[in-house]
Short mmCIF file of C-alpha atoms in Angstrom, two decimals:
data_model
loop_
_atom_site.label_atom_id
_atom_site.label_comp_id
_atom_site.label_asym_id
_atom_site.label_seq_id
_atom_site.Cartn_x
_atom_site.Cartn_y
_atom_site.Cartn_z
CA MET A 144 -27.29 -21.58 0.21
CA SER A 145 -30.56 -20.59 -1.27
CA HIS A 146 -29.83 -16.97 -0.63
CA ASN A 147 -27.01 -16.96 -3.08
CA ASP A 148 -28.55 -18.53 -6.11
CA THR A 149 -30.66 -15.51 -6.78
CA ILE A 150 -29.01 -12.24 -6.25
CA PRO A 151 -31.04 -10.59 -3.51
CA LEU A 152 -31.18 -7.07 -4.79
CA TYR A 153 -34.40 -6.49 -2.93
CA GLN A 154 -35.35 -8.00 0.35
CA SER A 155 -38.78 -8.90 -0.95
CA SER A 156 -37.25 -11.65 -3.02
CA GLN A 157 -36.80 -13.78 0.08
CA SER A 158 -39.24 -16.51 0.70
CA ASP A 159 -41.47 -16.79 3.74
CA ILE A 160 -39.55 -19.61 5.32
CA ASP A 161 -36.42 -17.61 5.01
CA GLU A 162 -38.08 -14.74 6.79
CA ILE A 163 -39.16 -16.98 9.63
CA GLU A 164 -35.70 -18.42 9.86
CA ASN A 165 -34.20 -14.99 9.92
CA MET A 166 -36.42 -13.95 12.74
CA MET A 167 -35.49 -17.05 14.66
CA ASN A 168 -31.83 -16.52 13.94
CA GLN A 169 -32.00 -13.04 15.28
CA GLU A 170 -33.61 -14.36 18.41
CA PHE A 171 -31.34 -17.33 18.96
CA GLN A 172 -28.00 -16.15 17.93
CA SER A 173 -26.20 -13.13 16.77
CA GLY A 174 -23.17 -15.12 15.86
CA PRO A 175 -21.48 -15.94 12.62
CA GLY A 176 -23.29 -17.01 9.54
CA THR A 177 -26.15 -14.58 9.70
CA VAL A 178 -28.13 -15.48 6.68
CA LEU A 179 -29.76 -12.13 6.32
CA PRO A 180 -27.68 -10.08 3.96
CA ALA A 181 -27.61 -7.02 6.13
CA ARG A 182 -26.81 -4.61 3.41
CA PRO A 183 -28.63 -1.50 2.44
CA PRO A 184 -30.77 -2.24 -0.60
CA SER A 185 -29.39 -1.53 -4.03
CA PRO A 186 -26.04 -0.09 -3.19
CA ILE A 187 -23.87 0.76 -6.10
CA ARG A 188 -21.21 -1.19 -4.32
CA PRO A 189 -22.20 -2.94 -1.14
CA SER A 190 -20.57 -1.49 1.90
CA ILE A 191 -18.83 -4.07 3.96
CA PRO A 192 -18.23 -3.10 7.54
CA VAL A 193 -14.64 -4.10 7.58
CA THR A 194 -12.60 -3.48 10.64
CA SER A 195 -9.11 -2.81 9.56
CA SER A 196 -6.27 -0.46 10.17
CA PRO A 197 -5.16 2.13 7.71
CA PHE A 198 -3.11 1.08 4.81
CA VAL A 199 0.49 0.87 3.94
CA GLN A 200 1.18 2.73 0.77
CA SER A 201 0.32 6.31 0.37
CA ASN A 202 0.84 9.04 -2.11
CA LEU A 203 1.60 12.72 -2.17
CA PRO A 204 -0.26 14.34 -5.08
CA PRO A 205 -4.01 13.82 -5.00
CA LEU A 206 -5.62 12.28 -8.01
CA PRO A 207 -8.45 14.53 -9.05
CA PRO A 208 -10.56 12.58 -11.54
CA PRO A 209 -10.71 9.14 -9.91
CA SER A 210 -12.57 10.66 -7.03
CA SER A 211 -15.39 11.46 -9.40
CA SER A 212 -15.98 7.80 -10.06
CA SER A 213 -15.85 7.06 -6.38
CA GLN A 214 -17.94 9.98 -5.26
CA LYS A 215 -20.93 7.86 -6.08
CA VAL A 216 -20.24 5.70 -3.08
CA THR A 217 -20.14 8.50 -0.59
CA SER A 218 -23.89 8.34 -0.59
CA VAL A 219 -23.81 4.77 0.62
CA PRO A 220 -24.67 4.62 4.30
CA VAL A 221 -21.87 4.88 6.79
CA PRO A 222 -20.60 1.50 8.00
CA PRO A 223 -20.72 1.76 11.79
CA SER A 224 -24.48 1.74 11.71
CA LEU A 225 -24.57 -1.66 10.08
CA PRO A 226 -24.74 -4.77 12.22
CA PRO A 227 -21.58 -6.77 12.72
CA PRO A 228 -20.19 -8.54 9.70
CA SER A 229 -22.74 -9.86 7.35
CA SER A 230 -20.25 -11.94 5.49
CA GLY A 231 -17.08 -13.38 6.78
CA ASN A 232 -15.08 -12.65 3.69
CA PHE A 233 -12.45 -10.36 4.95
CA GLY A 234 -9.13 -11.67 5.98
CA GLY A 235 -8.30 -10.93 9.55
CA GLY A 236 -11.54 -9.18 10.27
CA SER A 237 -11.51 -10.17 13.89
CA ASP A 238 -7.85 -9.30 14.22
CA GLY A 239 -8.58 -6.02 12.63
CA LYS A 240 -10.99 -5.19 15.40
CA THR A 241 -8.30 -5.21 18.02
CA ILE A 242 -5.77 -3.42 15.91
CA GLY A 243 -8.14 -0.99 14.35
CA GLY A 244 -9.20 0.29 17.70
CA SER A 245 -5.70 1.03 18.85
CA GLY A 246 -5.49 4.72 18.30
CA PHE A 247 -7.02 5.28 14.90
CA GLY A 248 -10.57 5.89 15.97
CA PRO A 249 -13.45 3.80 14.63
CA PRO A 250 -12.17 1.50 11.89
CA PRO A 251 -13.11 2.90 8.51
CA ASN A 252 -14.93 1.08 5.79
CA THR A 253 -11.92 1.07 3.62
CA LEU A 254 -13.08 -1.01 0.75
CA THR A 255 -15.63 1.48 -0.48
CA GLU A 256 -14.33 4.76 0.79
CA PRO A 257 -13.81 7.65 -1.58
CA VAL A 258 -10.35 8.06 -3.00
CA TRP A 259 -9.79 11.41 -1.39
CA ASP A 260 -10.12 9.79 2.03
CA THR A 261 -7.41 7.30 1.19
CA VAL A 262 -5.11 10.05 0.05
CA LYS A 263 -5.71 12.15 3.14
CA ARG A 264 -5.19 9.18 5.40
CA ASP A 265 -1.93 8.28 3.77
CA LEU A 266 -0.68 11.84 3.92
CA ALA A 267 -1.54 12.00 7.59
CA ARG A 268 0.37 8.81 8.12
CA ILE A 269 3.50 10.20 6.51
CA VAL A 270 3.37 13.26 8.73
CA SER A 271 2.77 11.29 11.89
CA ASN A 272 5.56 8.83 11.11
CA LEU A 273 7.91 11.70 10.48
CA LYS A 274 7.02 13.28 13.78
CA LEU A 275 7.43 10.01 15.61
CA VAL A 276 10.81 9.22 14.21
CA VAL A 277 12.60 12.47 13.86
CA PHE A 278 11.25 14.67 16.59
CA PRO A 279 11.42 14.03 20.32
CA ASN A 280 8.32 12.34 21.58
CA PRO A 281 7.36 10.08 24.47
CA ASN A 282 7.04 6.95 22.37
CA ARG A 283 10.67 6.68 21.53
CA GLU A 284 11.30 4.20 24.29
CA ASP A 285 9.10 1.65 22.62
CA PRO A 286 10.24 1.58 19.05
CA GLY A 287 7.97 -1.23 17.94
CA LYS A 288 4.97 0.81 18.88
CA ALA A 289 6.22 4.00 17.41
CA LEU A 290 6.67 2.97 13.82
CA ARG A 291 3.94 0.37 13.87
CA ASP A 292 2.26 1.95 10.92
CA TRP A 293 5.20 2.01 8.57
CA ASP A 294 4.98 3.26 5.05
CA LEU A 295 7.54 3.61 2.33
CA TRP A 296 6.31 6.80 0.68
CA GLY A 297 8.02 9.10 3.13
CA PRO A 298 11.38 7.39 2.67
CA PHE A 299 10.92 7.32 -1.07
CA PHE A 300 10.36 11.04 -1.26
CA PHE A 301 13.19 11.83 1.11
CA ILE A 302 15.66 9.72 -0.83
CA VAL A 303 14.62 11.19 -4.15
CA PHE A 304 14.72 14.67 -2.71
CA LEU A 305 18.20 14.16 -1.34
CA GLY A 306 19.36 12.81 -4.66
CA LEU A 307 17.84 15.74 -6.49
CA THR A 308 19.38 18.26 -4.11
CA LEU A 309 22.80 16.72 -4.43
CA SER A 310 22.44 16.51 -8.16
CA TRP A 311 21.40 20.10 -8.40
CA SER A 312 24.32 21.25 -6.27
CA ALA A 313 26.77 19.40 -8.45
CA SER A 314 28.18 21.37 -11.31
CA VAL A 315 29.30 18.36 -13.31
CA LYS A 316 28.18 14.76 -13.64
CA LYS A 317 24.75 15.47 -12.30
CA SER A 318 23.32 12.17 -13.41
CA GLU A 319 26.01 10.13 -11.78
CA VAL A 320 25.63 12.02 -8.54
CA PHE A 321 21.92 11.33 -8.47
CA ALA A 322 22.29 7.69 -9.38
CA VAL A 323 25.02 7.18 -6.82
CA ALA A 324 23.08 8.90 -4.07
CA PHE A 325 19.90 6.99 -4.78
CA ALA A 326 21.61 3.63 -5.10
CA LEU A 327 23.72 4.24 -2.01
CA LEU A 328 20.76 5.11 0.12
CA ALA A 329 18.44 2.42 -1.15
CA ALA A 330 20.99 -0.37 -1.12
CA GLY A 331 22.38 0.92 2.14
CA ALA A 332 19.01 0.74 3.84
CA VAL A 333 18.48 -2.82 2.62
CA ILE A 334 21.94 -3.92 3.69
CA LEU A 335 21.65 -2.30 7.08
CA THR A 336 18.40 -4.10 7.68
CA LEU A 337 19.96 -7.38 6.67
CA ASN A 338 22.80 -6.62 9.03
CA VAL A 339 20.45 -6.28 11.95
CA LEU A 340 18.60 -9.44 10.97
CA LEU A 341 21.84 -11.38 10.66
CA LEU A 342 22.97 -10.17 14.05
CA GLY A 343 19.98 -11.97 15.45
CA GLY A 344 17.94 -8.86 15.96
CA HIS A 345 14.18 -8.69 15.85
CA ILE A 346 13.18 -6.16 13.34
CA ILE A 347 10.71 -6.21 10.54
CA PHE A 348 12.26 -5.63 7.15
CA PHE A 349 9.95 -2.93 5.86
CA GLN A 350 9.69 -1.24 9.20
CA SER A 351 13.43 -0.86 9.30
CA LEU A 352 13.59 0.42 5.71
CA SER A 353 10.91 2.89 6.58
CA LEU A 354 12.78 4.03 9.67
CA LEU A 355 16.08 4.51 7.92
CA GLY A 356 14.34 6.48 5.22
CA TYR A 357 12.59 8.77 7.64
CA CYS A 358 15.84 9.40 9.48
CA LEU A 359 17.14 10.94 6.30
CA PHE A 360 14.95 13.94 6.83
CA PRO A 361 17.55 15.96 8.81
CA LEU A 362 20.13 15.26 6.14
CA ASP A 363 17.66 16.50 3.55
CA VAL A 364 17.36 19.74 5.45
CA GLY A 365 21.12 19.94 5.72
CA ALA A 366 21.55 19.35 2.01
CA VAL A 367 19.13 22.13 1.15
CA ILE A 368 20.96 24.56 3.42
CA CYS A 369 24.29 23.55 1.93
CA MET A 370 22.91 24.02 -1.53
CA LEU A 371 21.82 27.53 -0.75
CA LYS A 372 24.97 28.67 1.02
CA ASP A 373 28.32 27.66 -0.36
CA ASN A 374 30.58 28.38 2.61
CA VAL A 375 32.69 25.34 3.53
CA ILE A 376 32.77 26.02 7.27
CA LEU A 377 29.03 26.49 7.33
CA LYS A 378 28.56 23.31 5.40
CA MET A 379 30.64 21.34 7.83
CA ILE A 380 28.78 22.67 10.82
CA VAL A 381 25.39 22.08 9.25
CA VAL A 382 26.31 18.58 8.18
CA CYS A 383 27.65 17.70 11.62
CA VAL A 384 24.50 18.94 13.30
CA THR A 385 22.14 17.15 10.94
CA LEU A 386 24.25 14.01 11.06
CA ALA A 387 23.99 13.98 14.84
CA TRP A 388 20.26 14.53 14.56
CA SER A 389 19.83 11.65 12.11
CA SER A 390 21.86 9.30 14.23
CA TRP A 391 19.95 10.30 17.33
CA ALA A 392 16.71 9.60 15.49
CA ALA A 393 17.82 6.18 14.34
CA TYR A 394 19.46 5.10 17.58
CA PRO A 395 16.57 3.87 19.75
CA PHE A 396 15.00 1.77 17.06
CA MET A 397 18.15 0.07 15.98
CA SER A 398 19.53 -0.50 19.43
CA ALA A 399 16.28 -1.89 20.74
CA ALA A 400 16.19 -4.43 17.98
CA VAL A 401 19.39 -6.26 18.87
CA ASN A 402 21.05 -7.92 21.79
CA PRO A 403 22.68 -5.23 24.00
CA ARG A 404 26.11 -6.73 23.46
CA ARG A 405 25.71 -6.25 19.73
CA LYS A 406 24.36 -2.78 19.81
CA ALA A 407 27.52 -1.22 18.49
CA LEU A 408 27.71 -3.72 15.65
CA ALA A 409 24.26 -2.73 14.54
CA LEU A 410 24.61 0.99 15.03
CA TYR A 411 28.04 1.55 13.56
CA PRO A 412 27.06 0.80 9.93
CA VAL A 413 24.08 3.10 10.20
CA PHE A 414 26.30 5.87 11.42
CA LEU A 415 28.77 5.10 8.68
CA MET A 416 26.13 5.41 6.01
CA TYR A 417 24.95 8.74 7.28
CA VAL A 418 28.53 9.95 7.52
CA SER A 419 29.15 9.02 3.92
CA VAL A 420 26.03 10.89 2.86
CA GLY A 421 27.29 13.82 4.90
CA PHE A 422 30.59 13.71 3.06
CA LEU A 423 28.73 13.68 -0.23
CA ILE A 424 26.91 16.80 0.84
CA ILE A 425 30.06 18.60 1.89
CA ALA A 426 32.13 17.51 -1.06
CA ILE A 427 29.64 18.55 -3.70
CA ASP A 428 30.64 21.83 -5.26
CA MET B 218 -10.44 0.33 -24.74
CA ASP B 219 -13.80 0.14 -26.52
CA PRO B 220 -16.35 2.20 -24.75
CA SER B 221 -19.34 0.68 -26.45
CA GLN B 222 -20.12 -2.87 -27.42
CA PRO B 223 -23.89 -3.13 -27.19
CA PRO B 224 -24.36 -6.94 -27.03
CA VAL B 225 -21.62 -7.32 -24.34
CA GLU B 226 -21.54 -5.50 -21.04
CA ASN B 227 -19.48 -2.34 -21.00
CA TYR B 228 -16.82 -1.38 -18.57
CA ALA B 229 -18.56 -0.53 -15.38
CA ASN B 230 -15.93 1.92 -14.24
CA PRO B 231 -14.35 3.51 -17.29
CA ASN B 232 -12.63 6.26 -15.30
CA THR B 233 -10.96 3.83 -12.98
CA CYS B 234 -9.94 1.58 -15.85
CA LEU B 235 -8.46 4.57 -17.58
CA PHE B 236 -6.39 5.57 -14.61
CA HIS B 237 -5.36 1.99 -14.00
CA VAL B 238 -3.86 1.87 -17.46
CA LEU B 239 -2.78 5.50 -17.68
CA PHE B 240 0.05 5.57 -15.19
CA LYS B 241 1.42 2.22 -16.26
CA GLY B 242 1.39 3.27 -19.89
CA ALA B 243 2.81 6.68 -19.07
CA ALA B 244 5.72 5.20 -17.15
CA LEU B 245 6.53 2.75 -19.94
CA ALA B 246 6.09 5.34 -22.68
CA PHE B 247 8.13 7.93 -20.90
CA TYR B 248 10.93 5.52 -20.28
CA ILE B 249 11.02 4.32 -23.87
CA LEU B 250 10.60 7.68 -25.54
CA SER B 251 12.58 9.82 -23.19
CA ALA B 252 15.89 8.79 -24.64
CA LEU B 253 14.86 10.67 -27.77
CA PHE B 254 14.14 13.93 -26.00
CA PHE B 255 16.03 14.18 -22.76
CA ASN B 256 19.70 13.92 -22.22
CA SER B 257 19.49 13.90 -18.50
CA PHE B 258 19.25 10.57 -16.74
CA VAL B 259 18.04 12.25 -13.59
CA ILE B 260 14.84 13.47 -15.15
CA ILE B 261 14.16 10.13 -16.77
CA PHE B 262 14.74 8.35 -13.50
CA VAL B 263 12.68 10.62 -11.35
CA VAL B 264 9.71 10.91 -13.68
CA THR B 265 9.59 7.21 -14.53
CA VAL B 266 9.90 6.10 -10.94
CA LEU B 267 7.36 8.69 -9.85
CA LEU B 268 4.87 7.49 -12.45
CA ALA B 269 5.51 3.90 -11.46
CA ALA B 270 4.98 4.75 -7.81
CA LEU B 271 1.75 6.59 -8.61
CA ASP B 272 0.63 3.59 -10.60
CA PHE B 273 1.41 1.33 -7.67
CA TRP B 274 -0.69 3.46 -5.37
CA VAL B 275 -3.57 3.73 -7.82
CA VAL B 276 -3.66 0.00 -8.44
CA LYS B 277 -3.34 -0.91 -4.81
CA ASN B 278 -5.75 1.58 -3.34
CA VAL B 279 -8.18 2.51 -6.06
CA SER B 280 -8.49 0.17 -8.99
CA GLY B 281 -7.97 -2.96 -6.93
CA ARG B 282 -10.90 -1.98 -4.76
CA ILE B 283 -13.15 -0.80 -7.51
CA LEU B 284 -12.41 -3.16 -10.36
CA VAL B 285 -11.94 -6.43 -8.52
CA GLY B 286 -13.00 -5.73 -4.96
CA LEU B 287 -9.72 -6.78 -3.38
CA ARG B 288 -7.30 -5.07 -1.11
CA TRP B 289 -4.12 -6.08 0.67
CA TRP B 290 -1.84 -4.49 3.16
CA ASN B 291 0.61 -5.17 5.90
CA GLU B 292 0.22 -4.49 9.57
CA ILE B 293 2.37 -4.90 12.58
CA ASP B 294 0.43 -6.35 15.45
CA ASP B 295 0.86 -5.79 19.14
CA LEU B 296 3.53 -8.43 19.42
CA GLY B 297 5.64 -6.72 16.84
CA GLU B 298 5.06 -9.33 14.19
CA SER B 299 4.28 -8.42 10.65
CA VAL B 300 0.92 -9.60 9.42
CA TRP B 301 -0.39 -9.49 5.88
CA LYS B 302 -4.01 -8.59 5.72
CA PHE B 303 -6.34 -9.26 2.85
CA GLU B 304 -9.73 -7.84 2.32
CA SER B 305 -12.36 -8.64 -0.24
CA LEU B 306 -15.97 -8.05 -0.98
CA ASP B 307 -18.34 -10.88 -0.32
CA GLN B 308 -18.94 -13.49 -2.94
CA GLU B 309 -22.09 -12.02 -4.37
CA SER B 310 -20.55 -8.68 -5.01
CA LEU B 311 -17.51 -10.37 -6.45
CA ALA B 312 -19.75 -12.32 -8.80
CA ARG B 313 -21.43 -9.11 -9.76
CA MET B 314 -18.16 -7.43 -10.64
CA ASN B 315 -17.89 -6.45 -14.24
CA LYS B 316 -16.01 -9.17 -16.12
CA LYS B 317 -14.40 -6.73 -18.46
CA ASP B 318 -13.10 -4.64 -15.61
CA SER B 319 -11.41 -7.53 -13.91
CA TRP B 320 -10.07 -8.87 -17.22
CA LEU B 321 -8.50 -5.50 -17.91
CA PHE B 322 -7.15 -5.26 -14.38
CA TRP B 323 -5.34 -8.58 -14.37
CA TRP B 324 -4.10 -8.51 -17.92
CA THR B 325 -2.62 -5.02 -17.76
CA LEU B 326 -0.92 -5.95 -14.53
CA TYR B 327 0.76 -8.94 -16.14
CA LEU B 328 1.57 -7.17 -19.39
CA ALA B 329 3.19 -4.23 -17.65
CA ALA B 330 5.42 -6.52 -15.62
CA ALA B 331 6.38 -8.44 -18.76
CA ALA B 332 7.16 -5.18 -20.56
CA TRP B 333 9.42 -4.01 -17.77
CA LEU B 334 11.15 -7.36 -17.78
CA ILE B 335 11.87 -7.06 -21.49
CA LEU B 336 13.16 -3.52 -21.05
CA GLY B 337 15.34 -4.76 -18.26
CA VAL B 338 16.83 -7.39 -20.49
CA PHE B 339 17.57 -4.72 -23.10
CA SER B 340 19.37 -2.50 -20.67
CA LEU B 341 21.27 -5.49 -19.35
CA ILE B 342 22.41 -6.32 -22.87
CA ARG B 343 23.52 -2.77 -23.39
CA PHE B 344 25.33 -2.73 -20.04
CA GLN B 345 23.51 0.33 -18.79
CA ALA B 346 23.52 -0.10 -15.06
CA ASP B 347 21.71 3.11 -14.28
CA TYR B 348 18.79 2.31 -16.56
CA LEU B 349 18.73 -1.12 -15.05
CA LEU B 350 18.17 0.62 -11.74
CA VAL B 351 15.08 2.35 -13.09
CA VAL B 352 13.74 -0.83 -14.59
CA GLY B 353 14.47 -2.69 -11.38
CA VAL B 354 12.49 -0.25 -9.28
CA CYS B 355 9.50 -0.24 -11.64
CA LEU B 356 9.52 -3.99 -11.99
CA SER B 357 9.61 -4.53 -8.25
CA LEU B 358 6.63 -2.21 -7.78
CA ASN B 359 4.63 -4.07 -10.41
CA VAL B 360 5.56 -7.48 -9.07
CA ALA B 361 4.64 -6.43 -5.55
CA ASN B 362 1.16 -5.56 -6.72
CA ILE B 363 0.79 -8.78 -8.65
CA ILE B 364 1.83 -10.89 -5.70
CA GLY B 365 -0.34 -8.94 -3.30
CA PHE B 366 -3.46 -9.21 -5.37
CA THR B 367 -2.94 -12.84 -6.27
CA LYS B 368 -2.57 -13.71 -2.60
CA CYS B 369 -5.61 -11.64 -1.82
CA LYS B 370 -7.68 -13.45 -4.41
CA LYS B 371 -6.63 -16.83 -3.08
CA ASP B 372 -7.40 -15.72 0.42
CA ALA B 373 -10.81 -14.49 -0.66
CA LYS B 374 -11.60 -17.86 -2.21
CA LYS B 375 -10.49 -19.64 0.93
CA GLN B 376 -12.54 -17.30 3.10
CA PHE B 377 -15.56 -17.87 0.98
CA GLN B 378 -15.24 -21.61 1.12
CA GLN B 379 -14.98 -21.42 4.88
CA PHE B 380 -17.96 -19.13 5.05
CA ALA B 381 -19.94 -21.39 2.73
CA SER B 382 -19.36 -24.46 4.82
CA GLN B 383 -20.10 -22.49 7.96
CA THR B 384 -23.32 -21.17 6.47
CA ILE B 385 -24.40 -24.62 5.35
CA ALA B 386 -23.79 -25.95 8.84
CA SER B 387 -25.73 -23.17 10.49
CA ARG B 388 -28.57 -23.38 7.99
CA PHE B 389 -28.79 -27.08 8.60
CA GLN B 390 -28.90 -26.46 12.31
CA SER B 391 -31.61 -23.83 12.01
CA THR B 392 -33.62 -26.00 9.65
CA VAL B 393 -33.50 -28.85 12.13
CA GLN B 394 -34.52 -26.48 14.89
CA SER B 395 -37.41 -25.10 12.89
CA ALA B 396 -38.47 -28.62 11.97
CA PHE B 397 -38.63 -29.61 15.60
CA THR B 398 -40.48 -26.52 16.73
CA LEU B 399 -43.01 -26.63 13.94
CA VAL B 400 -43.75 -30.30 14.36
#
């Protein structure tokens, strides 16, 4: 590995034999183990053409200053122009090719991208997940495909928002209301997922948590409306409508995950949890 | 954080290091000090958990990339199975990473988790279930990052060893080829 004992900052540091070998390599094979470090010279951080799908965690508020430290790398040449992987050091690089191409455009060079890009990508993911889960769309028949790109930020914000709304509506014991709402929803989501897994269903833990969190969105809307208008009849109607909406949103994913004979066993607890949240919303005064 | 130590290399990315430490420290400080100022548990909970979540995102997406050149995430493949993906810079860039940066990265990660653990023990002793909830959430976020990055580092080492042996094999092959053609 003579290429790695001196750090090749400049291509002129290669010896002649290496150059001949490189030329022969390029003729003979374009396979793995290309010895030519096909990187642009003197990058601040080398750009690795990694093929990978977008990431899991995302965030809502942008972070202004970190982007200044990463703006330096925006001048590094764009990855797709580089030849295929110059070093094999990315886990699942070849898997990433197949996945990365499935609907997210050309796979981004995520290891050296500017921070703002990460933030925007994660925000876009939250919005798209929300649309997939809560609003009618053609992908609902295939639940595995729909929430393939799960993230937990959306659910986190919805749960916190619901807790805050309930807490705000309450005139006494605000802290308890918030704690109860948060614990109920978080523990409830975990237990419901375990329920499906124990029923022999095929569901991925975080995907299910993500789904149950996103399905809280209608109840969030309902809670806000109930907070603004204090009429009991109106509250009941609003809660019933949003409850039906939440259950409708959660139904295809949960029912597809289990054996058809056990569908009711899997769906009933979900419905129960949403009903109890609905009662919390109505009962808060 | 010392910004200048002339005989030793400085932090290569002081801004990133700052943010890496900032949110962790802010979450811990807010949690510890808030009891003095705020009566409301809700505010303490929301702000602490929000800071912890921001810290999780910063560490996972920004400082992990920039300070140690690692990244991890989870994907669901076409068969519906969950796959953990790890990504790292190549060995040369990893070797070129600033030692101080990576030292800071790993040590603050461990120290923050230890601090949350201690705070959790305190709230357990005082039988405060709701504060235990806060500590539990923050601790799980920290631990998730630790596990993710440790796995990523191990995977990077394994990848590099595989690549090294592959490169040696192909170099040997090309040397033999060149020997035969030149002779």
